[in-house]
PDB file of C-alpha atoms in Angstrom:
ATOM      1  CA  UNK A1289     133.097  76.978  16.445  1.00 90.00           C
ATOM      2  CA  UNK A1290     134.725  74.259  13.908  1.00 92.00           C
ATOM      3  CA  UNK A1291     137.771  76.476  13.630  1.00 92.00           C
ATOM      4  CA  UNK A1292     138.223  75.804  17.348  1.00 93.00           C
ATOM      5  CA  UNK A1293     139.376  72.305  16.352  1.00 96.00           C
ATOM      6  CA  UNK A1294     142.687  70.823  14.968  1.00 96.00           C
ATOM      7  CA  UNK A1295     142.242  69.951  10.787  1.00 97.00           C
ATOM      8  CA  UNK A1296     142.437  66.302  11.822  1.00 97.00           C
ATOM      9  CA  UNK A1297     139.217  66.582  13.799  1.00 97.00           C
ATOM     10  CA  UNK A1298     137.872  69.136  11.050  1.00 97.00           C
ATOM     11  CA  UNK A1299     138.937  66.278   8.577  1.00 97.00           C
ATOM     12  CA  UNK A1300     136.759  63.481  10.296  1.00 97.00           C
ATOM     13  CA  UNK A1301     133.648  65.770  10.638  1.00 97.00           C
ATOM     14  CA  UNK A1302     133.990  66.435   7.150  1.00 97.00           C
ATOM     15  CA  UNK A1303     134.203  63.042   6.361  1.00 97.00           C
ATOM     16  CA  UNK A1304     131.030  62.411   8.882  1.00 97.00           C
ATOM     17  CA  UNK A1305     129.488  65.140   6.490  1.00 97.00           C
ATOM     18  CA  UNK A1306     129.932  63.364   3.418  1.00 97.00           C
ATOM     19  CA  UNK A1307     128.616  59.765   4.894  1.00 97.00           C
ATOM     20  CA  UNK A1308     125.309  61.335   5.587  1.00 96.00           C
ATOM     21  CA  UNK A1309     124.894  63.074   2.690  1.00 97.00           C
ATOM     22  CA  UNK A1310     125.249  59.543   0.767  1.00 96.00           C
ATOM     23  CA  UNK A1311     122.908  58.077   3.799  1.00 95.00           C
ATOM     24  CA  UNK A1312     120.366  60.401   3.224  1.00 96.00           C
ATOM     25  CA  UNK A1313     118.245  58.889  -0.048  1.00 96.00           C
ATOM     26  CA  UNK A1314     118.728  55.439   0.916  1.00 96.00           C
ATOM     27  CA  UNK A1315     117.734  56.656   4.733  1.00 96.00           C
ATOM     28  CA  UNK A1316     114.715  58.394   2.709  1.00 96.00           C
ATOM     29  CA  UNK A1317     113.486  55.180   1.027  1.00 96.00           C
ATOM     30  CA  UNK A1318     114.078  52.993   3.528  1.00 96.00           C
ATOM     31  CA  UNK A1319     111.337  50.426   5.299  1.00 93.00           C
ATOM     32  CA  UNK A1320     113.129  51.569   8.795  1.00 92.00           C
ATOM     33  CA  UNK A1321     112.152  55.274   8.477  1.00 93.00           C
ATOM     34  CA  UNK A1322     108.867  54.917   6.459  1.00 94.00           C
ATOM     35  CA  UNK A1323     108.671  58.581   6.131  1.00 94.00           C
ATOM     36  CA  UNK A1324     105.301  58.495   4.506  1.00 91.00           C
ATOM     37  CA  UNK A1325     103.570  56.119   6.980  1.00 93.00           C
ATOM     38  CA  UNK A1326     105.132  56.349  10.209  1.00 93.00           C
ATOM     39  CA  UNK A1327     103.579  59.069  12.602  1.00 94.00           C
ATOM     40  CA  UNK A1328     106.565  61.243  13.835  1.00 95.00           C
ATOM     41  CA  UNK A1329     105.300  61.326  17.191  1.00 94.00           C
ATOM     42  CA  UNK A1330     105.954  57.485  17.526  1.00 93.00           C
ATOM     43  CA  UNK A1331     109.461  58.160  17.376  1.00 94.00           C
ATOM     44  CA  UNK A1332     109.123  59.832  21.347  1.00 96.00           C
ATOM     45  CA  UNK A1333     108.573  57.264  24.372  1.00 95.00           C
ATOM     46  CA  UNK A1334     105.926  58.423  26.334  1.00 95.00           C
ATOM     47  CA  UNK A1335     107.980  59.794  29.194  1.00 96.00           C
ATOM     48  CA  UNK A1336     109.711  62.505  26.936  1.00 97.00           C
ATOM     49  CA  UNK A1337     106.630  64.208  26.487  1.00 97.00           C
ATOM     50  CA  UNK A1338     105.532  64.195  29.806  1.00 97.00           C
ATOM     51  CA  UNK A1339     109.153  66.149  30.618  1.00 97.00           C
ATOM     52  CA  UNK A1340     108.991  68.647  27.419  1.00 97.00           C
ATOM     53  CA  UNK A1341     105.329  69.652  28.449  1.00 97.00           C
ATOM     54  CA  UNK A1342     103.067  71.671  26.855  1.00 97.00           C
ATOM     55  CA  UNK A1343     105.275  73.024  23.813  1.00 98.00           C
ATOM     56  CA  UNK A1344     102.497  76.054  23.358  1.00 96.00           C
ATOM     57  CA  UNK A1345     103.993  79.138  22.439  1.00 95.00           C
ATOM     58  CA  UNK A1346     107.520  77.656  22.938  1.00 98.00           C
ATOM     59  CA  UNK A1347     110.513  78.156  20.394  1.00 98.00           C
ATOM     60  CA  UNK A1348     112.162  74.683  19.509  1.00 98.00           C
ATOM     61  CA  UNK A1349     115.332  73.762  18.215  1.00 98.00           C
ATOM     62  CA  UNK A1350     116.463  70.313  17.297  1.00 98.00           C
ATOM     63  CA  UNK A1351     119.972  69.831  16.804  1.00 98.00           C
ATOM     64  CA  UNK A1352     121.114  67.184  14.673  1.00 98.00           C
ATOM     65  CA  UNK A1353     117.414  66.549  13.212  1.00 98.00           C
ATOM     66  CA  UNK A1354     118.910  64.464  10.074  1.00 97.00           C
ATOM     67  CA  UNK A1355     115.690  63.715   7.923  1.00 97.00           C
ATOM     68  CA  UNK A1356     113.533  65.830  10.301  1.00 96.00           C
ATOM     69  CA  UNK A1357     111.173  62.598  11.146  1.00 93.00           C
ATOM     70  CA  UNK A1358     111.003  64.156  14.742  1.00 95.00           C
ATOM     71  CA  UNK A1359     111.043  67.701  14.066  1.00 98.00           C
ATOM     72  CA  UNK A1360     107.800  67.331  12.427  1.00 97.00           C
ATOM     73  CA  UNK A1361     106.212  66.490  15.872  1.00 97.00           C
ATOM     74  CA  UNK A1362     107.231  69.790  17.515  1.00 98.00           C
ATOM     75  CA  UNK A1363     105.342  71.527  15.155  1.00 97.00           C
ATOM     76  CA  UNK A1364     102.286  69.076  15.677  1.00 96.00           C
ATOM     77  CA  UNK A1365     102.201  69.743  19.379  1.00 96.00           C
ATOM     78  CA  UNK A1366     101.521  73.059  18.855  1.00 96.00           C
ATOM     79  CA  UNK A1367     105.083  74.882  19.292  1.00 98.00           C
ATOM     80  CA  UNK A1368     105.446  78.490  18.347  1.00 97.00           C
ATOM     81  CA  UNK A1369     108.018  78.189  15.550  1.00 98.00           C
ATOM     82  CA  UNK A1370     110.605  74.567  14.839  1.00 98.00           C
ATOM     83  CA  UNK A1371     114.060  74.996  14.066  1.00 98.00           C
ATOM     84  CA  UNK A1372     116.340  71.952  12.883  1.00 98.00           C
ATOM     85  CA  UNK A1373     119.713  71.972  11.945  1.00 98.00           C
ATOM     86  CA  UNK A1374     121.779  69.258  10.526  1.00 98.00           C
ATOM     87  CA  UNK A1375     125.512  68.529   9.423  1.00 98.00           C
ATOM     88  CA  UNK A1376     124.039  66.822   5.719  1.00 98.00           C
ATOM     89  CA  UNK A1377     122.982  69.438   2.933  1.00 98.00           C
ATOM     90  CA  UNK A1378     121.033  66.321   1.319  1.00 98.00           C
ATOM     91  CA  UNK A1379     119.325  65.560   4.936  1.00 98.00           C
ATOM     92  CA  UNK A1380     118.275  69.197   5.320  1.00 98.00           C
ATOM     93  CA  UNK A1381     116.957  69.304   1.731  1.00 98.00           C
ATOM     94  CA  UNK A1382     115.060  65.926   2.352  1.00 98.00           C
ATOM     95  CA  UNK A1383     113.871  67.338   6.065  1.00 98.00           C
ATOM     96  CA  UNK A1384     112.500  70.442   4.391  1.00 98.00           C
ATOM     97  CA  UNK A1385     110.274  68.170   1.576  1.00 97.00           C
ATOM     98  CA  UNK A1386     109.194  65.958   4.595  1.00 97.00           C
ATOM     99  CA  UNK A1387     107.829  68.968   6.469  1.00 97.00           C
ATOM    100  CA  UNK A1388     106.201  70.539   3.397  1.00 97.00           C
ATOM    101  CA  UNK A1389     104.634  67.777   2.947  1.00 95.00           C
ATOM    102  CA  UNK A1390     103.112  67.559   6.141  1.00 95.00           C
ATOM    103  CA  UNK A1391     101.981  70.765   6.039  1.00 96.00           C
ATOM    104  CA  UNK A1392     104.745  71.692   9.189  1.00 96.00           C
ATOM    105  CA  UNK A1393     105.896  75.324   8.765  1.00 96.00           C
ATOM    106  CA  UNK A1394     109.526  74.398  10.045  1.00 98.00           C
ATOM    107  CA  UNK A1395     112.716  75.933   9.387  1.00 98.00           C
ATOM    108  CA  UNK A1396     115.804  73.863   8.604  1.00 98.00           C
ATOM    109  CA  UNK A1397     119.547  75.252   8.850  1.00 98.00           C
ATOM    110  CA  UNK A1398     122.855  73.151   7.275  1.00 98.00           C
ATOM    111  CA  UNK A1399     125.291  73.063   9.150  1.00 98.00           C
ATOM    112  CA  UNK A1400     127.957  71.905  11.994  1.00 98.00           C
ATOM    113  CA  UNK A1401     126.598  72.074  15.599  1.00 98.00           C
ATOM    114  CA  UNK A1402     129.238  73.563  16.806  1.00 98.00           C
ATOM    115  CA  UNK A1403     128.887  76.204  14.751  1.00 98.00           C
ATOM    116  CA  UNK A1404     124.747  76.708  15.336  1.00 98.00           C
ATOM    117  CA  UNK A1405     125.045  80.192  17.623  1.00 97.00           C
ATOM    118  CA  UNK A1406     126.400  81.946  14.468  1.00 97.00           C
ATOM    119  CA  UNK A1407     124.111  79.866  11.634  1.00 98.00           C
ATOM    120  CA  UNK A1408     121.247  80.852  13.569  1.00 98.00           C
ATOM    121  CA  UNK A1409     122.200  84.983  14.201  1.00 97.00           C
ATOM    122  CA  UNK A1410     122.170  84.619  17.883  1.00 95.00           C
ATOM    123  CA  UNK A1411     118.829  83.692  18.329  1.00 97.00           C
ATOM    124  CA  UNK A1412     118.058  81.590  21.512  1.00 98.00           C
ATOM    125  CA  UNK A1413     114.874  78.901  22.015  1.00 98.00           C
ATOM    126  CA  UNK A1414     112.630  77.596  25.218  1.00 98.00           C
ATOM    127  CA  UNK A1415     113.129  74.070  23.937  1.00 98.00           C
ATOM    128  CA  UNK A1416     116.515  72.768  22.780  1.00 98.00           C
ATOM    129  CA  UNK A1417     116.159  69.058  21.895  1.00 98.00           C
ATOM    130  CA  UNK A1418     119.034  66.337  20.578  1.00 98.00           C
ATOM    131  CA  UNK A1419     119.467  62.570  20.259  1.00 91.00           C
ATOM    132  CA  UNK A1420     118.993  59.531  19.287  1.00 94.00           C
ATOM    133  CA  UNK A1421     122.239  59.074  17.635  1.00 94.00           C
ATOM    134  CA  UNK A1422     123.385  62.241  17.771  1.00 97.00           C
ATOM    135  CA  UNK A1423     126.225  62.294  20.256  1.00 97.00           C
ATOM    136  CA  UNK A1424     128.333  60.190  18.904  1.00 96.00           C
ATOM    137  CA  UNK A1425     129.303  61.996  16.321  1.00 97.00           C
ATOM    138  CA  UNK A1426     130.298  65.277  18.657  1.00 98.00           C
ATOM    139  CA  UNK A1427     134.497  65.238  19.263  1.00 97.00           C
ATOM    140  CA  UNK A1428     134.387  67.310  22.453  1.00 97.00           C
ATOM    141  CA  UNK A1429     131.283  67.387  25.178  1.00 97.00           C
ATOM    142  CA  UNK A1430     132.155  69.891  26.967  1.00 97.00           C
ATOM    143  CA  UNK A1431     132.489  72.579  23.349  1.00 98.00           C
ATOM    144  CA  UNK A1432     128.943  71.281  22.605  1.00 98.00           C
ATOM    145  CA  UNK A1433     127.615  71.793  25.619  1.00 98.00           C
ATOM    146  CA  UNK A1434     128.499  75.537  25.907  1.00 98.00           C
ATOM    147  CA  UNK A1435     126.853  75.527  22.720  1.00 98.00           C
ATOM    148  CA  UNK A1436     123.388  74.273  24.095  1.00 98.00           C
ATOM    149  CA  UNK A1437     123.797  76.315  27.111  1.00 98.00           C
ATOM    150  CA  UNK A1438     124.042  79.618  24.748  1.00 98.00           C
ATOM    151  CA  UNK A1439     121.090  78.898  22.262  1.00 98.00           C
ATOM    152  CA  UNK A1440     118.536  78.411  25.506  1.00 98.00           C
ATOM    153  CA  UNK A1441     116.522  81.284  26.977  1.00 98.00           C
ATOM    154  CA  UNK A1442     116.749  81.875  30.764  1.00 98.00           C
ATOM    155  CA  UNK A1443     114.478  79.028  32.070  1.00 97.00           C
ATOM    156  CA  UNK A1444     114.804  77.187  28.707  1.00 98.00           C
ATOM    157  CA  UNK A1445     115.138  73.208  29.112  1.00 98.00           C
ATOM    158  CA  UNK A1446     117.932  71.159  26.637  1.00 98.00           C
ATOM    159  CA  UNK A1447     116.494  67.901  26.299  1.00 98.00           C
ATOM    160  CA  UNK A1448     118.849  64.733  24.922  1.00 98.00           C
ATOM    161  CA  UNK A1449     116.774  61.748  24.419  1.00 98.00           C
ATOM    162  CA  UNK A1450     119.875  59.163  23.281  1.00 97.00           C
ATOM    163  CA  UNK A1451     121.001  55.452  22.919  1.00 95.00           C
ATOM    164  CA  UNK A1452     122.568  54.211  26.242  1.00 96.00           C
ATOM    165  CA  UNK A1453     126.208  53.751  26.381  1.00 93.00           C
ATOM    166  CA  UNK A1454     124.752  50.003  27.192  1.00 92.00           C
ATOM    167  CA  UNK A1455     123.450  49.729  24.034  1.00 91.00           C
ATOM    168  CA  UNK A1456     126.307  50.746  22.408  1.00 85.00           C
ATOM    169  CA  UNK A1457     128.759  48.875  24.085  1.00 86.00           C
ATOM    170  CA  UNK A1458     126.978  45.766  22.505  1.00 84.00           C
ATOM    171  CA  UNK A1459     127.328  46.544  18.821  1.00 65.00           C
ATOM    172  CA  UNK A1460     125.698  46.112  15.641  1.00 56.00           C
ATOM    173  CA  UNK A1461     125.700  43.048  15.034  1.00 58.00           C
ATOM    174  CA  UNK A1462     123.265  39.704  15.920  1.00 61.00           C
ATOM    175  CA  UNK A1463     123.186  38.641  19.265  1.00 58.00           C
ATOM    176  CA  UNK A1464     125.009  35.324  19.627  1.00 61.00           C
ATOM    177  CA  UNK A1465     122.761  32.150  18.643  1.00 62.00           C
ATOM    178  CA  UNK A1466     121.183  31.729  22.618  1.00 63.00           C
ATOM    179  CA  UNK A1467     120.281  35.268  22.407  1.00 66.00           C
ATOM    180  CA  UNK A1468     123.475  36.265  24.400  1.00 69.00           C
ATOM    181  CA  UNK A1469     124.499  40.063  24.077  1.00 76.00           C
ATOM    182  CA  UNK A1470     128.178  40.412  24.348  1.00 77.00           C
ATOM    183  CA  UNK A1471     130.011  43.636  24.797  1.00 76.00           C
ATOM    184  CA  UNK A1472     131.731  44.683  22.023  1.00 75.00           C
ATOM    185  CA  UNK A1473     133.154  48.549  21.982  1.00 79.00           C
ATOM    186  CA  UNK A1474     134.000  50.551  24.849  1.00 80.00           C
ATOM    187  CA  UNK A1475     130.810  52.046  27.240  1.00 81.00           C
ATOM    188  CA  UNK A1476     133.064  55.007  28.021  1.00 83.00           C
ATOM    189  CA  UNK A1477     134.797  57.262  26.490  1.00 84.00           C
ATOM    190  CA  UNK A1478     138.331  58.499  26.414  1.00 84.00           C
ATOM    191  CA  UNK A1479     140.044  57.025  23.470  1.00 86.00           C
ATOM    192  CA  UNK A1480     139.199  59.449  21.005  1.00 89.00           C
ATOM    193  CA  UNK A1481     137.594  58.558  17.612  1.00 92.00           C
ATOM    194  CA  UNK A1482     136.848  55.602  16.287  1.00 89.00           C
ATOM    195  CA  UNK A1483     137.178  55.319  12.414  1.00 89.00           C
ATOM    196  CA  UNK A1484     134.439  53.114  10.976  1.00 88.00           C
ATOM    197  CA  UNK A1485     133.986  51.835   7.258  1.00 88.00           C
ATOM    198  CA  UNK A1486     131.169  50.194   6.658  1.00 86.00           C
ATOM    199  CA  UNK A1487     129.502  49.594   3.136  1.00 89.00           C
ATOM    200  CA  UNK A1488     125.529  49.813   4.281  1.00 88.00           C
ATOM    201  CA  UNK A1489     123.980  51.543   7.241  1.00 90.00           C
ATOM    202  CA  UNK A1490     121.474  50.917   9.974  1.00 88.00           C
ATOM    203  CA  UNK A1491     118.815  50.815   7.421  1.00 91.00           C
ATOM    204  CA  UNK A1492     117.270  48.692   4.851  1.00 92.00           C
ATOM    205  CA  UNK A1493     118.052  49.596   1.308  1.00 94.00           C
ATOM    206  CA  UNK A1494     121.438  49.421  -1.341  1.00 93.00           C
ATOM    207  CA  UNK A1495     124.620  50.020  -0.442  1.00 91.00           C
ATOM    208  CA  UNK A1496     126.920  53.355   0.284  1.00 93.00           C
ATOM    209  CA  UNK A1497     129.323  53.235  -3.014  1.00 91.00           C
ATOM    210  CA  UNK A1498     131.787  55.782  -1.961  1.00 92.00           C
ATOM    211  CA  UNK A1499     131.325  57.953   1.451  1.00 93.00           C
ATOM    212  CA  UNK A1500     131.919  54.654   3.613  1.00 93.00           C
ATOM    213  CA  UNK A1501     134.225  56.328   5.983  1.00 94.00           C
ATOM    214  CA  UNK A1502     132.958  57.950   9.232  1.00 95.00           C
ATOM    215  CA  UNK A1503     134.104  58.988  12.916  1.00 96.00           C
ATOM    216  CA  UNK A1504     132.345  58.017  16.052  1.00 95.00           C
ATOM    217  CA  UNK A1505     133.479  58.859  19.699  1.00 96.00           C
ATOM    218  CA  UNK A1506     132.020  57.514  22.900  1.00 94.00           C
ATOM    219  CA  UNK A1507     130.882  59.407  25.623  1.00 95.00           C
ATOM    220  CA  UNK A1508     129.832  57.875  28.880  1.00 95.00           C
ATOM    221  CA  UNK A1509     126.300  58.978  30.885  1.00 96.00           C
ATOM    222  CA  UNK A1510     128.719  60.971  33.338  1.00 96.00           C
ATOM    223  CA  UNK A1511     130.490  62.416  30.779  1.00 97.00           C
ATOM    224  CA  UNK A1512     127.330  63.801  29.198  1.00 98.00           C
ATOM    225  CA  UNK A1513     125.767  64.994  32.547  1.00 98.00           C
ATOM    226  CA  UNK A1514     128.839  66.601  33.867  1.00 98.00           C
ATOM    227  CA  UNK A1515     129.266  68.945  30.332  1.00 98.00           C
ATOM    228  CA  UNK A1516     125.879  70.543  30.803  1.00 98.00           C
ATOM    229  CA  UNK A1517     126.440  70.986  34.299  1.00 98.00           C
ATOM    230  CA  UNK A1518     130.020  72.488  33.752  1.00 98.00           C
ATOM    231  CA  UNK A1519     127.957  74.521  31.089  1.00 98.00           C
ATOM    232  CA  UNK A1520     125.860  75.913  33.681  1.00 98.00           C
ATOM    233  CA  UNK A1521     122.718  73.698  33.137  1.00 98.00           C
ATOM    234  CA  UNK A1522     120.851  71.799  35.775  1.00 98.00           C
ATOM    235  CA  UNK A1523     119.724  68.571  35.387  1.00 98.00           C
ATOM    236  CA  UNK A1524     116.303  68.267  36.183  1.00 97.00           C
ATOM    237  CA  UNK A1525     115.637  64.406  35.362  1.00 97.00           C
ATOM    238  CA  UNK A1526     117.448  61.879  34.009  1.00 98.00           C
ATOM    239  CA  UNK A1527     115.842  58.002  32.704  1.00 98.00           C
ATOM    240  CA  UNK A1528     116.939  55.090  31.980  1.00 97.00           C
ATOM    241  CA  UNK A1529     114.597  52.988  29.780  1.00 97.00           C
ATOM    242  CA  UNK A1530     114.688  49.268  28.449  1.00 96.00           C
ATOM    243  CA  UNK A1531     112.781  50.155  25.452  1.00 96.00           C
ATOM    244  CA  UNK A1532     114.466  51.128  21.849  1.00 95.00           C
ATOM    245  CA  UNK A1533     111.970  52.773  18.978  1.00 93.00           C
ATOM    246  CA  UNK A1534     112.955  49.990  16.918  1.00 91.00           C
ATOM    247  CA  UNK A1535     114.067  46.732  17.005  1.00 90.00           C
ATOM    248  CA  UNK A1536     117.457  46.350  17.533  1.00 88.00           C
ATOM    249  CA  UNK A1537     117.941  42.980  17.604  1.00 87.00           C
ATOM    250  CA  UNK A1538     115.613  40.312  16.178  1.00 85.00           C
ATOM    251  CA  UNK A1539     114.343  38.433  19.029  1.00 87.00           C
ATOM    252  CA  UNK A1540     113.225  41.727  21.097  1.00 91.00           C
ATOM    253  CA  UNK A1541     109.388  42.055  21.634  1.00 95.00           C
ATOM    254  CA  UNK A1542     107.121  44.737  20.328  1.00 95.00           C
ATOM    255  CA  UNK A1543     105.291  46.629  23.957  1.00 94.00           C
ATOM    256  CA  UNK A1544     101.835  47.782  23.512  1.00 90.00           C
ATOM    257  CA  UNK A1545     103.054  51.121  22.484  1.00 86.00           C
ATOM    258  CA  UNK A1546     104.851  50.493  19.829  1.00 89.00           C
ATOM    259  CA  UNK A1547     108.085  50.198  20.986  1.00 95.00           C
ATOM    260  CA  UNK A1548     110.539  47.430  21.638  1.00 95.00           C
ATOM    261  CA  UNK A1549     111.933  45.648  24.797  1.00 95.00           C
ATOM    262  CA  UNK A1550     114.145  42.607  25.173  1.00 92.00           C
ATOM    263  CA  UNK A1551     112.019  39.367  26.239  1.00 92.00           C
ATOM    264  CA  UNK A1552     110.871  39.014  30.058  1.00 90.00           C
ATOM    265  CA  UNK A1553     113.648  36.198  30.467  1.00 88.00           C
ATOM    266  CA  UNK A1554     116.263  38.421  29.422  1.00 87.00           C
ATOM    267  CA  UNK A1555     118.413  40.750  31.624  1.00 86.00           C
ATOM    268  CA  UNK A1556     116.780  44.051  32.017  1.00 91.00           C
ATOM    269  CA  UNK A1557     119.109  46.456  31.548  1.00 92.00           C
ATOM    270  CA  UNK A1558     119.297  50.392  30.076  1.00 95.00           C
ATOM    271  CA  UNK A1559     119.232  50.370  26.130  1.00 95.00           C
ATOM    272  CA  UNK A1560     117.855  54.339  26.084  1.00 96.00           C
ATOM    273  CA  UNK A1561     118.155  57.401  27.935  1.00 98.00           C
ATOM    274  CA  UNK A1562     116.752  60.927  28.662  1.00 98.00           C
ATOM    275  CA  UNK A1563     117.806  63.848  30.134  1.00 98.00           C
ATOM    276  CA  UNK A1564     116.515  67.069  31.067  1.00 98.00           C
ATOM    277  CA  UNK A1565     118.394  70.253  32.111  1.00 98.00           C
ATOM    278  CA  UNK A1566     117.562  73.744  32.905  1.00 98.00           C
ATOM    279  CA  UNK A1567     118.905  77.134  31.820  1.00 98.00           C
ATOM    280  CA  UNK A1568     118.885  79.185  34.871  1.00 94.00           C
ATOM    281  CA  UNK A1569     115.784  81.629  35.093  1.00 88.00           C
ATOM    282  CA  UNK A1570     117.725  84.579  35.360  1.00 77.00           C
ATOM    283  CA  UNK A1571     119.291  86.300  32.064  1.00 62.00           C
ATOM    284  CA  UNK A1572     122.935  87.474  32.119  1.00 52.00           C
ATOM    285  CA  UNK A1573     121.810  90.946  33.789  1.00 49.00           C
ATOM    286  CA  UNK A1574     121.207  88.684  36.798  1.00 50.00           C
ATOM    287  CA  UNK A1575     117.625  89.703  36.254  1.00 46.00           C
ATOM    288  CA  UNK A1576     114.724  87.398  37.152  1.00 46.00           C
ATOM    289  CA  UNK A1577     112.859  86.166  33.859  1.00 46.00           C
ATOM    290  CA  UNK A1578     109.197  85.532  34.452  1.00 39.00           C
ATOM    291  CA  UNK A1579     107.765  85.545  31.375  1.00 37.00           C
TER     292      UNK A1579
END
C-alpha cells in the first residue's frame, strides 16, 4: 500500500502523478503514439506472444497501461475480460476513449500500483502483464512484487516486457557524432531516486508548462528477477533482445517487422527485455489447481 511508504517517497509519486497527467494529451496527439493508426499489437515483439500464449478465456491485467495502446491487444487476442490500471486520471480517461473506440470492452482503474489488490476488491487474473517503462517509476521492487504475486491465480504467469538497464544506462540524448553510445546514468540500482526536470517528453508535440518534475529509480535485471522470486514466483524465461519498438536513436534500422535494431556494424548488445514468471499451481489451501 502507498501508506507503507515515508511522505517523501509519497511526495515524489505524487509528483510522478501529476507529470503524466500533463503528458497525457500531448502523449495522445503525438506522431510517436499514433493512436488512431498504429495497430496495438505492433507494440509486442514477436517472442512475447509466443510466451503469453493463447490468451482464450484468460483474465488480464496490465499494470501501468498509461494510454492503454497495449491493453487494447489483450482484448483483440481473444482474452476473457482486460483490466488496466494506471497512476494518471487523464491517462485512464484517454485509455478508456481509445478502447471505446476500438470497440475493446476493457476496464480501466486509477490508481497507484501499489495500491491495485485493494482498487481492484481482491480480485486475482491468469495474465498479469507490465513494462515498457514502467519500472522505473516503482520506489521499492521487492513491495511491488508481492503485489504481482497476490493479484495472480495459482498457475497465473506475470509477464514484464521492459527497457534494458543497457538502454538506460545510455540516456536520452543523441548518440555522439560517429554513432558512439556512451553511458550516461547508472545500469544498477541502489542510489535511490533520481529527480528529473525536463520541459518536453519522449514524444513529439509542445511542451510540459508546469508538471516538469518527476522521480525515476533504477533497478538492475537481478534486482528485478530476484523480487519475484523472493515473492514466490518462478521465472520461467527470461530474453534479451536488440530490438526497441521505436527508434531510439536516429541512425538505428527499421527490421522487417517493424521494429528497430542498431546497424550490423554496431555492437550488439541488449536494448529490451522479457520475463516470464509463474504463480505456483497450487492455491494457499496447498490444493492442486487444475482448472
Amino acid at each position: 500500500m502507498t501508506t507503507d511508504f515515508d511522505d517523501a517517497t509519497r511526495g515524489r509519486m505524487a509528483a510522478i502523478e501529476a507529470n503524466w497527467d500533463e503528458r497525457t494529451p500531448i502523449h495522445l496527439a503525438s506522431r510517436f503514439y499514433d493512436v488512431a493508426g498504429r495497430d496495438p499489437e505492433d507494440w509486442f515483439a514477436a517472442y512475447e506472444w509466443a510466451d503469453l500464449g493463447d490468451l482464450s478465456g484468460k483474465d488480464v491485467l496490465h499494470l501501468q497501461c498509461h494510454l492503454g495502446t497495449e491493453t487494447v491487444a489483450f482484448a483483440r487476442r481473444g482474452a476473457r475480460t482486460v483490466t488496466g490500471l494506471d497512476l494518471s486520471g487523464a491517462a485512464v480517461e484517454a485509455a478508456r476513449r481509445i478502447a471505446a473506440d476500438a470497440g475493446a470492452a476493457i476496464e480501466y482503474v486509477q490508481g497507484n500500483v501499489y495500491d491495485a489488490a485493494a482498487l481492484l476488491g481482491g480480485r486475482r487474473f491468469d495474465v498479469v502483464y507490465t513494462g515498457k517503462g514502467a519500472l522505473c517509476y516503482l520506489p521499492d521492487l521487492q513491495r511491488w512484487a508481492a503485489v504481482v504475486a497476490g493479484l495472480l491465480r495459482p498457475g497465473g504467469v506475470a509477464y514484464v516486457a521492459e527497457f534494458h538497464p543497457v538502454l538506460r544506462s545510455l540516456g536520452l540524448v543523441d548518440p555522439e557524432p560517429d554513432n558512439a553510445l556512451t553511458l550516461r546514468h547508472d545500469m544498477l540500482g541502489g542510489r535511490g531516486a533520481a529527480e528529473l526536470d525536463a520541459t518536453y517528453t519522449y514524444t513529439d508535440g509542445p511542451a510540459l508548462t508546469s508538471a516538469t518534475t518527476s522521480y525515476e529509480w533504477e533497478h538492475g535485471l537481478g534486482e528485478v528477477v530476484t523480487a519475484l522470486s523472493r515473492a514466490g514466483l518462478a521465472v520461467r524465461s527470461l530474453t534479451e533482445s536488440d530490438e526497441l519498438p521505436w527508434p531510439r536513436w536516429p541512425h538505428m534500422e527499421r527490421t522487417a517487422r517493424g521494429w528497430w535494431r542498431l546497424p550490423g556494424t554496431a555492437p550488439k548488445v541488449p536494448l529490451f527485455y522479457a520475463l516470464l514468471a509463474e504463480a505456483s499451481s497450487t492455491d494457499p489451501g496447498g490444493r492442486s489447481v487444475t482448472a
